[in-house]
JSON list of C-alpha atoms in Angstrom, two decimals:
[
{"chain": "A", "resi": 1, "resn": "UNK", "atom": "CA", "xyz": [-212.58, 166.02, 46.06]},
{"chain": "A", "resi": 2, "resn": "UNK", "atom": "CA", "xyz": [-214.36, 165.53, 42.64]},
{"chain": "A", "resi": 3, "resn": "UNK", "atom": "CA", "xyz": [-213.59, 169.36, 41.55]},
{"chain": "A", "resi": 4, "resn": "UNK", "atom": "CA", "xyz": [-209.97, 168.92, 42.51]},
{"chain": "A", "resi": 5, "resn": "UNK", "atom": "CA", "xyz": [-209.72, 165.19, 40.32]},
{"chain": "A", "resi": 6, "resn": "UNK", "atom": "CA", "xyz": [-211.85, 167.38, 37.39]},
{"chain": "A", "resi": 7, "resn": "UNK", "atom": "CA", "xyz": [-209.25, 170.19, 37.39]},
{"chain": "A", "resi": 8, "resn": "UNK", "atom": "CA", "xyz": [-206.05, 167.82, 37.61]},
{"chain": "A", "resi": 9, "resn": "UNK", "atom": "CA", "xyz": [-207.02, 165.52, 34.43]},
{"chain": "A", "resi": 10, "resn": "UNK", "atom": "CA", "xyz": [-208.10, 168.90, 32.56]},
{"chain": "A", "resi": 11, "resn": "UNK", "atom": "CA", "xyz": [-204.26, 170.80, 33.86]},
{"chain": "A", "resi": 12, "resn": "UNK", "atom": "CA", "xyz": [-202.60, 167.28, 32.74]},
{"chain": "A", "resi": 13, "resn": "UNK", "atom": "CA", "xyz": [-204.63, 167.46, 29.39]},
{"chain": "A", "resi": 14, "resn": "UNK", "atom": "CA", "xyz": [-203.51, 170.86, 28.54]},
{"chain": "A", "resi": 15, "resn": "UNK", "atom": "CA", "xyz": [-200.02, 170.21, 29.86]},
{"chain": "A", "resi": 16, "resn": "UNK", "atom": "CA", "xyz": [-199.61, 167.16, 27.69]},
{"chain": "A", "resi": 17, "resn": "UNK", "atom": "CA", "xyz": [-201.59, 167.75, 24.98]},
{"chain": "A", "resi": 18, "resn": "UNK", "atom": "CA", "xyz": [-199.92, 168.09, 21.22]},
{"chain": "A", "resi": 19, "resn": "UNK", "atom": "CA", "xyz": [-199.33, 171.52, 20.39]},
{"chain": "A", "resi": 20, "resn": "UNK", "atom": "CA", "xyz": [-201.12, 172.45, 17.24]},
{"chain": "A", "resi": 21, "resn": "UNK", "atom": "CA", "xyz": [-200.47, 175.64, 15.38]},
{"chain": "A", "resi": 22, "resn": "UNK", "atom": "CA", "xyz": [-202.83, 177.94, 13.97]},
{"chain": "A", "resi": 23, "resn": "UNK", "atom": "CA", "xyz": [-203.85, 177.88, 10.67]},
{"chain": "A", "resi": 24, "resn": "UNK", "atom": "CA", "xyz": [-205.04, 181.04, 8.31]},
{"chain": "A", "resi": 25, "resn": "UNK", "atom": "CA", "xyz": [-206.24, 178.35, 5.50]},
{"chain": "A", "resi": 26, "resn": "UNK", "atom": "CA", "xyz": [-203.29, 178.33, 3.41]},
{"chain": "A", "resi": 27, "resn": "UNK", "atom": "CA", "xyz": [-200.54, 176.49, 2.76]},
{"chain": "A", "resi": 28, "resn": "UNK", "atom": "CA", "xyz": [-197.08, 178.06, 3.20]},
{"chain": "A", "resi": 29, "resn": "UNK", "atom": "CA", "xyz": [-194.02, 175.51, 1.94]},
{"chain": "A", "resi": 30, "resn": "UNK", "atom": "CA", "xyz": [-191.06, 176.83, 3.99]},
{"chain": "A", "resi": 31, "resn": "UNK", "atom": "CA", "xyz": [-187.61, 175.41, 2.26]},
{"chain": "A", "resi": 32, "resn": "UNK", "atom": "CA", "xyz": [-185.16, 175.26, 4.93]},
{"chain": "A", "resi": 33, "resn": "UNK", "atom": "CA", "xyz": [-181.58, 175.73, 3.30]},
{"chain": "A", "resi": 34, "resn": "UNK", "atom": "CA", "xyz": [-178.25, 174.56, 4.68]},
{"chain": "A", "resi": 35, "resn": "UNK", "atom": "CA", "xyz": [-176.40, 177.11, 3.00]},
{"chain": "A", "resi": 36, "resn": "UNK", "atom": "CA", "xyz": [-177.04, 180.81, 2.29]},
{"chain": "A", "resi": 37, "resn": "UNK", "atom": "CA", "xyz": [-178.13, 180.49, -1.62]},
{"chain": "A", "resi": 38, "resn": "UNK", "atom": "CA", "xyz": [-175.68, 182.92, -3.78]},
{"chain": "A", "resi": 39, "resn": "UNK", "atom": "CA", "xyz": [-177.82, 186.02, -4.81]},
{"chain": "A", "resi": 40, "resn": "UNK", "atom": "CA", "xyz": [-179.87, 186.12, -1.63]},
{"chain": "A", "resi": 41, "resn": "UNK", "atom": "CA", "xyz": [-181.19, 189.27, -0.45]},
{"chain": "A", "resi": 42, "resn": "UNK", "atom": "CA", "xyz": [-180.66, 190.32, 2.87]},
{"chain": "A", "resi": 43, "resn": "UNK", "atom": "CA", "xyz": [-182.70, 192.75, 4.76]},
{"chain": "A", "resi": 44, "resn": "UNK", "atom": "CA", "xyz": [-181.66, 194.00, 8.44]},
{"chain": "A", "resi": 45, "resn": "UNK", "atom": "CA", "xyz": [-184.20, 196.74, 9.69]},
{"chain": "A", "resi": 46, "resn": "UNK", "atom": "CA", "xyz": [-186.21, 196.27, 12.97]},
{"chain": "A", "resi": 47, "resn": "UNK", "atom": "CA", "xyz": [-189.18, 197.69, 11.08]},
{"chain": "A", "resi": 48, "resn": "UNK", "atom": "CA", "xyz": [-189.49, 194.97, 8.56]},
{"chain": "A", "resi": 49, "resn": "UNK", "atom": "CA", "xyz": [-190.73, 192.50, 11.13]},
{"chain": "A", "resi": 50, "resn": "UNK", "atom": "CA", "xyz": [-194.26, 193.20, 9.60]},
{"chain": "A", "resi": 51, "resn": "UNK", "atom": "CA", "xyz": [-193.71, 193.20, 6.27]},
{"chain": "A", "resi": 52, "resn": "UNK", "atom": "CA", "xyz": [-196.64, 195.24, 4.53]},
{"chain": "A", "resi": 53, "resn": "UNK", "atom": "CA", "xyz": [-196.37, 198.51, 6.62]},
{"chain": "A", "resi": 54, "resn": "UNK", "atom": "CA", "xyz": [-192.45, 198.52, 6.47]},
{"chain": "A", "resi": 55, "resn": "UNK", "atom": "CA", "xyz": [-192.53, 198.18, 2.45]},
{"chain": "A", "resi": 56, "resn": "UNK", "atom": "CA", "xyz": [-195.40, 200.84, 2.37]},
{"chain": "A", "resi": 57, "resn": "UNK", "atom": "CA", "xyz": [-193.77, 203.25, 5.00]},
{"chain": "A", "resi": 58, "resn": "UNK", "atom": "CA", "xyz": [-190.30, 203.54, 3.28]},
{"chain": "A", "resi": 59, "resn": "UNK", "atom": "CA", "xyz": [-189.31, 204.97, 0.29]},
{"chain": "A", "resi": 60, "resn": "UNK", "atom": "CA", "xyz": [-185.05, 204.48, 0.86]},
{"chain": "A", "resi": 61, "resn": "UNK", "atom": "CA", "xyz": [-184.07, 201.01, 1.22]},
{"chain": "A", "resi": 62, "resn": "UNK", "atom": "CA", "xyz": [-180.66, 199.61, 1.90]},
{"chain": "A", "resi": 63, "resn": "UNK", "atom": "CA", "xyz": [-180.00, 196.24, 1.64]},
{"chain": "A", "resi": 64, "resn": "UNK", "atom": "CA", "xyz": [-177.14, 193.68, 0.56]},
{"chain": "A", "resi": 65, "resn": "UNK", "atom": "CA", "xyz": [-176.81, 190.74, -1.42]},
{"chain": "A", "resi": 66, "resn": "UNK", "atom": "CA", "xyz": [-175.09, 187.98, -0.65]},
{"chain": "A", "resi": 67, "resn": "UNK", "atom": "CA", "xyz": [-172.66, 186.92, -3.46]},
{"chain": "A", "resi": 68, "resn": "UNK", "atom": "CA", "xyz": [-173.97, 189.10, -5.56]},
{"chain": "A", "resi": 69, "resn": "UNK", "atom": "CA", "xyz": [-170.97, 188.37, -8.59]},
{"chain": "A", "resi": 70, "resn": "UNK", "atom": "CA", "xyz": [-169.15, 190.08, -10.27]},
{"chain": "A", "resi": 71, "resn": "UNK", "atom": "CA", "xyz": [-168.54, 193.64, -11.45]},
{"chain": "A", "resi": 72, "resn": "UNK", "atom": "CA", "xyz": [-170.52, 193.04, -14.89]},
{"chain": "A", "resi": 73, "resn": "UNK", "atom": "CA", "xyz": [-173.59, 191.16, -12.70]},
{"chain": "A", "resi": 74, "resn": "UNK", "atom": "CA", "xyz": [-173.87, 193.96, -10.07]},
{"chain": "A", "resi": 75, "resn": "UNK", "atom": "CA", "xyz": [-174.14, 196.45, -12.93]},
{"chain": "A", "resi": 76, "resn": "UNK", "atom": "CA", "xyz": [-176.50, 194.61, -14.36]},
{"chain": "A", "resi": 77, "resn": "UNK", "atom": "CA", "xyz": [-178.78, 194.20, -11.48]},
{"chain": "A", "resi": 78, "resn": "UNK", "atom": "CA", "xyz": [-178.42, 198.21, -10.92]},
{"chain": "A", "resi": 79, "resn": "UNK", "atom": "CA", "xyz": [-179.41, 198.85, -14.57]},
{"chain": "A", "resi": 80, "resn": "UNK", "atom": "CA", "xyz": [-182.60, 196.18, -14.27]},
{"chain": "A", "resi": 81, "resn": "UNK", "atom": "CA", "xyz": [-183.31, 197.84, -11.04]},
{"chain": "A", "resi": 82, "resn": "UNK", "atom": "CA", "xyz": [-183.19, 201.48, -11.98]},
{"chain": "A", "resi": 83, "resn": "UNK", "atom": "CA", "xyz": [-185.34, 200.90, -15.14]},
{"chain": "A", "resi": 84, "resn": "UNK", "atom": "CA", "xyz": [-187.99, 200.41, -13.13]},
{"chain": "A", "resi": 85, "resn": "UNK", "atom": "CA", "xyz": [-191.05, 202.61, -13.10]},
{"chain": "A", "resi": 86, "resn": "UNK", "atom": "CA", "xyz": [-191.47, 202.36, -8.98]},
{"chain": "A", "resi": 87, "resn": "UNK", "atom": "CA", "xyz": [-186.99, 203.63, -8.93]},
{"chain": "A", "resi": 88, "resn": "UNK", "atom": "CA", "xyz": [-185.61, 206.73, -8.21]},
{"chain": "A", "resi": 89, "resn": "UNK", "atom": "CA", "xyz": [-182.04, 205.22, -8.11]},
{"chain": "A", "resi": 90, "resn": "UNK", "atom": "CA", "xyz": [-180.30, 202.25, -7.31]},
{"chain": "A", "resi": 91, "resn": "UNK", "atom": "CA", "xyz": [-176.44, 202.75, -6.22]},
{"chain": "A", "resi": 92, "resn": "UNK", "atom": "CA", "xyz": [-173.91, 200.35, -5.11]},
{"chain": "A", "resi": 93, "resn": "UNK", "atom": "CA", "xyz": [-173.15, 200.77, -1.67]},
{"chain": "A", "resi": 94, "resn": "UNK", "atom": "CA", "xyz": [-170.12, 198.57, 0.31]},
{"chain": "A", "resi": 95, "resn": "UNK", "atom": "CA", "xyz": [-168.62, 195.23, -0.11]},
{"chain": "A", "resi": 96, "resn": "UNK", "atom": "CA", "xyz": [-168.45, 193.43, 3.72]},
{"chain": "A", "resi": 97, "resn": "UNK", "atom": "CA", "xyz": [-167.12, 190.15, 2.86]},
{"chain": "A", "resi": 98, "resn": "UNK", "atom": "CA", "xyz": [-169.64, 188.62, 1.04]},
{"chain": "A", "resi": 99, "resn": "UNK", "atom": "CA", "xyz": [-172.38, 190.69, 1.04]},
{"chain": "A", "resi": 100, "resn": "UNK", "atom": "CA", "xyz": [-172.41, 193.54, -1.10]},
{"chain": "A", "resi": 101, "resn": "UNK", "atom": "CA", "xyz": [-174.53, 196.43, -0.15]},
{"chain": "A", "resi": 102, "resn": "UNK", "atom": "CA", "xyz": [-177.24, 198.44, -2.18]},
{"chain": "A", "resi": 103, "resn": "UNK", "atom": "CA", "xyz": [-179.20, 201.72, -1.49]},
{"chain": "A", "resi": 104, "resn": "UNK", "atom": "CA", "xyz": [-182.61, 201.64, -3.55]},
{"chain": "A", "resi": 105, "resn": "UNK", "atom": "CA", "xyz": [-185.04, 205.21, -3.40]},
{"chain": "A", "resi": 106, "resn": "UNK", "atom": "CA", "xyz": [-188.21, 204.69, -5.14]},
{"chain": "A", "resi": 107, "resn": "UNK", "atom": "CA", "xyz": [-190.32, 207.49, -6.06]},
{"chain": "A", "resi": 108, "resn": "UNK", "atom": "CA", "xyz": [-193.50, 206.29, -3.91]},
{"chain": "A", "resi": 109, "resn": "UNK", "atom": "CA", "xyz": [-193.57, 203.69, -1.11]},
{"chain": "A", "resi": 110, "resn": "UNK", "atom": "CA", "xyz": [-194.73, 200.11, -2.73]},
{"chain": "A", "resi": 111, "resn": "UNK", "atom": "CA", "xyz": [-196.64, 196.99, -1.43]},
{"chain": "A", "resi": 112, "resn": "UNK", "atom": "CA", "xyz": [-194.04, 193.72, -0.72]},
{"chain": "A", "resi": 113, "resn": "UNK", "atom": "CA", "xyz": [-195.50, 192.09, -3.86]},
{"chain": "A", "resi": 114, "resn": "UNK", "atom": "CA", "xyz": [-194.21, 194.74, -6.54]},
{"chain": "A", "resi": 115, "resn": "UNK", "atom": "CA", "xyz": [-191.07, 194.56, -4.37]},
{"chain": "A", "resi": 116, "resn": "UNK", "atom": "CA", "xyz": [-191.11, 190.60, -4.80]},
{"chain": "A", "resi": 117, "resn": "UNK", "atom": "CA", "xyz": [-191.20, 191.13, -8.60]},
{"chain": "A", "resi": 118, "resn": "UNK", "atom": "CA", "xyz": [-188.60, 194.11, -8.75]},
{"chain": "A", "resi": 119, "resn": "UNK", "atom": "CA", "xyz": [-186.15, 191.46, -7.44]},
{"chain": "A", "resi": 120, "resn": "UNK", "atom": "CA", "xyz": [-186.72, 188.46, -9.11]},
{"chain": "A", "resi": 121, "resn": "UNK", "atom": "CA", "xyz": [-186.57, 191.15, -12.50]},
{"chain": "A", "resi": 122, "resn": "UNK", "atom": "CA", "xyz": [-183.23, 191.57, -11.30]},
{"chain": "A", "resi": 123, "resn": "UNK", "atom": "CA", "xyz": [-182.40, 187.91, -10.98]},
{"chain": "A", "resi": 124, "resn": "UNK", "atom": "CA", "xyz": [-182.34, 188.07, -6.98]},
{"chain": "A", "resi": 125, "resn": "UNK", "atom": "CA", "xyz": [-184.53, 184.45, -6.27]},
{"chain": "A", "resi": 126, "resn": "UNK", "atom": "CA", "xyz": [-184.45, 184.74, -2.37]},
{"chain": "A", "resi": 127, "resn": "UNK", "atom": "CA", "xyz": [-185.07, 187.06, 0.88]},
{"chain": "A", "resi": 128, "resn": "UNK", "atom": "CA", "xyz": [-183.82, 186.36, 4.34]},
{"chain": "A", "resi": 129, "resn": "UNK", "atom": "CA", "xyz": [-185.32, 189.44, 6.33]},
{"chain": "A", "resi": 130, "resn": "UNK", "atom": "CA", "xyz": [-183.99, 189.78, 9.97]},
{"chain": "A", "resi": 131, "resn": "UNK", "atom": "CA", "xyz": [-183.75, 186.58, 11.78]},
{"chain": "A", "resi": 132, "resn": "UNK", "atom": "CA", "xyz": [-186.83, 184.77, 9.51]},
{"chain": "A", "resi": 133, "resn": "UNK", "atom": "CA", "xyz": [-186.31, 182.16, 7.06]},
{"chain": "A", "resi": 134, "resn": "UNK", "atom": "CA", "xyz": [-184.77, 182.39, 4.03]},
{"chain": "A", "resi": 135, "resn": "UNK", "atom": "CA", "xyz": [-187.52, 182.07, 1.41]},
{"chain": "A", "resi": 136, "resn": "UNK", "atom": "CA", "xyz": [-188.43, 183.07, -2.61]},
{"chain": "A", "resi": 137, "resn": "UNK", "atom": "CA", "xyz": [-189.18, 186.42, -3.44]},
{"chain": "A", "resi": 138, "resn": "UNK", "atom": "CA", "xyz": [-192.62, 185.25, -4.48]},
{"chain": "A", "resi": 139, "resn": "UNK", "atom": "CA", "xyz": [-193.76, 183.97, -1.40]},
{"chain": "A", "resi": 140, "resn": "UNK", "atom": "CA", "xyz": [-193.19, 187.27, 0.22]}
]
């Protein structure tokens, strides 16, 4: 009777308990928008749910940009993004609705850091990858 009394109170602890989440040490601030920030980068690829081997497996990237502006801004973001030493090319790819498509090659695969920088060169500020949060390029 005492085992079964010992094993109820530890089920109803367990049960009832607070659910804490695992930590690795740091910090992460996650900003939860309301609205889709203009200039937001959008990535759609079942690969990229682990970041660092899809950005170092792939060396032909599409992905769009959600109001990306106008003509004279998308040509500028190809230029900044062709100029880049890690580039092969950058071309525009299709307008659906808001989101304006874009096919990068780069001569090498690169880690999601460089990538991180190569868009915020290009004045892109935020990522939403698959179904994940939208967050700054930095923070990838």
């Amino acid at each position: 009777m005492r085992t079964i009394k010992t094993l109820m109170l530890a089920a109803s602890i367990v049960a009832f308990a607070p659910q804490i989440p695992a930590s690795n040490g740091t910090i992460s601030f996650v900003k939860n928008f309301s609205e889709t920030p203009e200039k937001t980068v959008i990535i759609k690829h079942p690969a990229a749910s682990n970041l660092n081997t899809f950005f170092s497996s792939t060396t032909t990237l599409f992905f769009e940009v959600y109001k990306a502006g106008t003509k004279e801004d998308i040509a500028a973001m190809i230029k900044t993004l062709s100029k880049n030493t890690y580039v092969k090319s950058c071309t525009e790819g299709l307008l659906t609705g808001d989101y304006q498509g874009f096919t990068l090659e780069l001569k090498s695969p690169m880690d999601k850091i460089a990538f991180g920088k190569l868009l915020k060169s290009a004045g892109l500020n935020t990522i939403k990858i698959n179904a994940n949060p939208i967050v700054d390029v930095e923070k990838l």
